[in-house]
Amino acid sequence: MNIVWKYYLLVLYLLSLTYLDSDVNSELIAAGVLDRIEDGNQAVILLEELQQELVVSMHTLPPGSTPNTWLQIKMRGACDLPVFSEFCLIGITKLIK
């Protein structure tokens, strides 16, 4: 095998390791409390540990969620909370506290 191809394959291999180890493939799990519902369709969740506020559509919440309900939020690790989009959301489940 040509030496150039060996280096090419080595670079591809190293890039793939970097991608697999990046935040893109990680999950962030945080607990939060449903603080309030705005405009009847937007839920505001306070993520205490991260000191952030998360706004999601009501349809993403578990059934029966009301203000003061504690929730577990799973998000893609590469997403920044201040610029949160629903693409970042993996799931929301109720917590018993």
Backbone as JSON, one array per atom type, in Angstrom:
{
  "sequence": "MNIVWKYYLLVLYLLSLTYLDSDVNSELIAAGVLDRIEDGNQAVILLEELQQELVVSMHTLPPGSTPNTWLQIKMRGACDLPVFSEFCLIGITKLIK",
  "N": [[0.85, -1.18, 0.0], [0.52, 2.19, -0.79], [2.39, 4.82, 0.76], [1.19, 7.33, 1.06], [-1.53, 6.74, 1.04], [-1.68, 5.3, 3.4], [-1.18, 7.29, 5.32], [-3.37, 8.91, 4.78], [-5.52, 7.21, 5.49], [-4.91, 6.93, 8.19], [-5.32, 9.56, 9.11], [-8.06, 9.83, 8.59], [-9.04, 7.88, 10.36], [-8.24, 8.98, 12.86], [-9.74, 11.34, 12.83], [-12.31, 10.25, 12.89], [-12.31, 9.12, 15.46], [-12.18, 11.42, 17.0], [-14.64, 12.61, 16.35], [-16.44, 10.66, 17.33], [-15.94, 10.86, 20.01], [-16.79, 13.34, 20.68], [-18.89, 16.07, 21.93], [-21.18, 15.92, 20.44], [-22.23, 13.38, 20.36], [-22.87, 12.92, 22.97], [-24.92, 12.93, 25.94], [-26.79, 15.2, 27.89], [-28.04, 15.27, 31.05], [-30.43, 16.65, 33.11], [-32.07, 17.88, 36.04], [-35.13, 19.55, 36.53], [-37.61, 22.04, 37.37], [-40.98, 22.52, 36.52], [-41.82, 25.66, 36.02], [-43.68, 27.58, 35.09], [-46.45, 28.18, 32.81], [-46.67, 29.7, 29.76], [-48.61, 31.71, 27.59], [-50.31, 29.61, 27.15], [-49.19, 27.51, 25.7], [-46.45, 27.29, 25.98], [-43.94, 25.98, 27.98], [-42.1, 26.78, 30.83], [-39.17, 25.77, 32.16], [-37.17, 25.49, 34.97], [-33.83, 24.94, 35.33], [-32.12, 24.05, 37.83], [-29.47, 23.16, 38.64], [-27.92, 23.91, 36.45], [-28.4, 26.54, 36.34], [-30.15, 27.74, 34.48], [-32.8, 28.65, 32.24], [-35.32, 26.95, 30.58], [-37.28, 26.84, 27.72], [-39.96, 25.18, 26.39], [-42.26, 23.54, 24.12], [-45.58, 22.78, 25.18], [-46.47, 20.27, 24.37], [-44.28, 18.62, 24.54], [-43.99, 17.88, 27.14], [-44.49, 15.46, 29.81], [-47.66, 13.78, 30.19], [-50.09, 15.33, 32.3], [-48.43, 17.14, 33.55], [-47.87, 19.87, 35.63], [-47.43, 23.23, 36.95], [-44.7, 23.31, 39.26], [-44.05, 20.66, 39.02], [-41.53, 18.23, 39.06], [-39.0, 17.48, 36.73], [-37.11, 15.34, 34.55], [-34.71, 16.11, 32.23], [-33.44, 15.24, 29.13], [-30.86, 16.06, 26.98], [-29.11, 16.75, 23.92], [-25.61, 16.72, 24.08], [-24.11, 18.62, 22.67], [-25.55, 20.9, 22.44], [-26.12, 24.27, 23.25], [-27.51, 25.8, 26.05], [-28.47, 28.56, 26.3], [-29.15, 29.09, 23.66], [-31.13, 27.3, 22.99], [-32.83, 24.79, 21.13], [-35.65, 22.83, 20.04], [-34.64, 20.67, 18.71], [-32.5, 19.87, 20.17], [-33.55, 18.56, 22.31], [-33.98, 15.44, 23.81], [-35.67, 13.97, 25.47], [-38.27, 14.21, 28.0], [-39.05, 13.39, 31.26], [-41.09, 12.61, 34.14], [-40.09, 13.3, 37.49], [-39.93, 11.97, 40.77], [-40.12, 13.72, 43.61]],
  "CA": [[0.0, 0.0, 0.0], [1.26, 3.44, -0.91], [2.56, 5.54, 2.03], [0.22, 8.42, 1.09], [-2.81, 6.14, 1.43], [-1.59, 4.94, 4.82], [-1.39, 8.52, 6.08], [-4.75, 9.31, 4.54], [-6.37, 6.36, 6.33], [-4.63, 7.28, 9.57], [-6.0, 10.83, 9.39], [-9.5, 9.53, 8.67], [-9.25, 7.15, 11.61], [-8.14, 9.93, 13.97], [-10.91, 12.22, 12.76], [-13.5, 9.51, 13.34], [-12.23, 9.02, 16.91], [-12.52, 12.74, 17.53], [-16.09, 12.78, 16.21], [-17.15, 9.75, 18.23], [-15.71, 11.28, 21.39], [-17.2, 14.73, 20.84], [-20.15, 16.35, 22.6], [-22.3, 15.66, 19.54], [-22.79, 12.08, 20.69], [-23.1, 12.79, 24.4], [-26.21, 13.39, 26.44], [-26.79, 15.98, 29.11], [-29.25, 14.98, 31.82], [-30.58, 17.64, 34.17], [-33.37, 17.95, 36.7], [-35.7, 20.89, 36.51], [-38.98, 22.15, 37.84], [-41.86, 23.28, 35.64], [-42.08, 26.89, 36.75], [-44.92, 28.23, 34.65], [-46.9, 27.98, 31.43], [-46.92, 31.0, 29.15], [-49.4, 31.72, 26.35], [-51.05, 28.36, 27.03], [-48.51, 26.44, 24.96], [-45.0, 27.31, 26.24], [-43.6, 25.61, 29.34], [-40.82, 27.32, 31.29], [-38.57, 24.84, 33.1], [-35.98, 26.03, 35.61], [-32.8, 23.93, 35.54], [-31.43, 24.59, 38.99], [-28.04, 22.85, 38.63], [-27.27, 24.63, 35.36], [-28.81, 27.94, 36.47], [-30.67, 28.13, 33.18], [-34.23, 28.55, 32.02], [-35.56, 26.22, 29.34], [-38.65, 27.04, 27.25], [-40.32, 24.13, 25.42], [-43.69, 23.43, 23.84], [-46.32, 21.95, 26.14], [-46.64, 18.9, 23.88], [-43.09, 17.83, 24.86], [-44.03, 17.5, 28.55], [-45.26, 14.26, 30.12], [-49.06, 14.07, 30.51], [-50.38, 15.69, 33.68], [-47.44, 18.07, 34.1], [-48.4, 21.16, 36.08], [-46.37, 23.97, 37.64], [-44.07, 22.67, 40.41], [-43.71, 19.27, 38.71], [-40.11, 18.04, 38.79], [-38.8, 16.77, 35.47], [-35.75, 15.0, 34.11], [-34.56, 16.54, 30.84], [-32.28, 14.7, 28.4], [-30.54, 16.9, 25.83], [-27.87, 16.44, 23.22], [-24.53, 17.43, 24.76], [-23.52, 19.69, 21.86], [-26.46, 22.05, 22.4], [-25.95, 25.29, 24.28], [-28.82, 26.14, 26.58], [-29.03, 29.87, 25.97], [-29.64, 29.09, 22.29], [-31.76, 25.98, 22.94], [-33.9, 24.52, 20.18], [-36.25, 21.54, 20.35], [-33.81, 19.62, 18.14], [-31.58, 19.45, 21.23], [-34.28, 17.79, 23.31], [-34.14, 14.01, 23.58], [-36.86, 13.55, 26.16], [-38.58, 14.75, 29.31], [-39.82, 12.46, 32.08], [-41.39, 13.12, 35.47], [-39.31, 12.83, 38.62], [-40.65, 11.97, 42.04], [-39.29, 14.42, 44.61]],
  "C": [[0.89, 1.25, 0.0], [1.28, 4.18, 0.43], [1.55, 6.68, 2.17], [-1.14, 7.89, 1.54], [-2.81, 5.76, 2.91], [-1.81, 6.18, 5.7], [-2.82, 9.02, 5.95], [-5.69, 8.51, 5.44], [-6.15, 6.65, 7.82], [-5.35, 8.57, 9.97], [-7.5, 10.61, 9.5], [-9.85, 8.82, 9.97], [-9.22, 8.11, 12.8], [-9.31, 10.9, 13.99], [-12.16, 11.51, 13.25], [-13.48, 9.33, 14.86], [-12.62, 10.33, 17.57], [-14.02, 12.96, 17.46], [-16.84, 11.91, 17.19], [-17.01, 10.16, 19.69], [-16.23, 12.69, 21.66], [-18.53, 14.84, 21.57], [-21.36, 16.03, 21.74], [-22.99, 14.37, 19.93], [-23.07, 11.89, 22.17], [-24.5, 13.3, 24.75], [-25.99, 14.18, 27.72], [-28.11, 15.69, 29.81], [-29.3, 15.96, 32.98], [-31.97, 17.55, 34.76], [-33.84, 19.39, 36.68], [-37.12, 20.87, 37.01], [-39.77, 22.99, 36.83], [-42.31, 24.5, 36.41], [-43.43, 27.5, 36.39], [-45.22, 27.87, 33.2], [-47.27, 29.34, 30.89], [-47.68, 30.83, 27.84], [-50.13, 30.4, 26.11], [-50.33, 27.24, 26.31], [-47.0, 26.41, 25.16], [-44.76, 27.0, 27.71], [-42.22, 26.16, 29.68], [-40.31, 26.4, 32.4], [-37.3, 25.47, 33.66], [-35.03, 24.87, 35.9], [-31.87, 24.45, 36.62], [-29.92, 24.39, 38.93], [-27.28, 23.67, 37.59], [-27.54, 26.13, 35.42], [-29.27, 28.5, 35.12], [-32.19, 27.98, 33.17], [-34.43, 27.92, 30.65], [-37.02, 26.42, 28.96], [-38.92, 26.01, 26.16], [-41.82, 24.18, 25.18], [-44.35, 22.5, 24.85], [-46.42, 20.5, 25.68], [-45.42, 18.02, 24.16], [-43.09, 17.34, 26.31], [-44.81, 16.2, 28.74], [-46.71, 14.64, 30.47], [-49.24, 14.37, 32.01], [-49.37, 16.62, 34.32], [-48.1, 19.4, 34.42], [-47.26, 21.93, 36.73], [-45.98, 23.26, 38.95], [-43.82, 21.18, 40.21], [-42.22, 19.19, 38.42], [-39.95, 17.12, 37.6], [-37.33, 16.41, 35.28], [-35.67, 15.3, 32.62], [-33.3, 15.93, 30.26], [-32.1, 15.55, 27.16], [-29.28, 16.39, 25.17], [-26.76, 17.31, 23.83], [-23.97, 18.6, 23.99], [-24.37, 20.95, 21.86], [-26.17, 23.0, 23.55], [-27.32, 25.74, 24.74], [-29.3, 27.54, 26.25], [-29.61, 29.95, 24.56], [-30.35, 27.75, 22.04], [-32.81, 25.91, 21.83], [-34.44, 23.13, 20.49], [-35.51, 20.38, 19.69], [-32.88, 19.05, 19.21], [-32.24, 18.52, 22.22], [-34.38, 16.33, 22.91], [-35.4, 13.51, 24.26], [-37.03, 14.21, 27.51], [-39.44, 13.71, 30.03], [-40.04, 13.09, 33.45], [-40.44, 12.5, 36.49], [-40.19, 12.86, 39.86], [-39.72, 12.57, 43.07], [-40.07, 14.65, 45.85]]
}
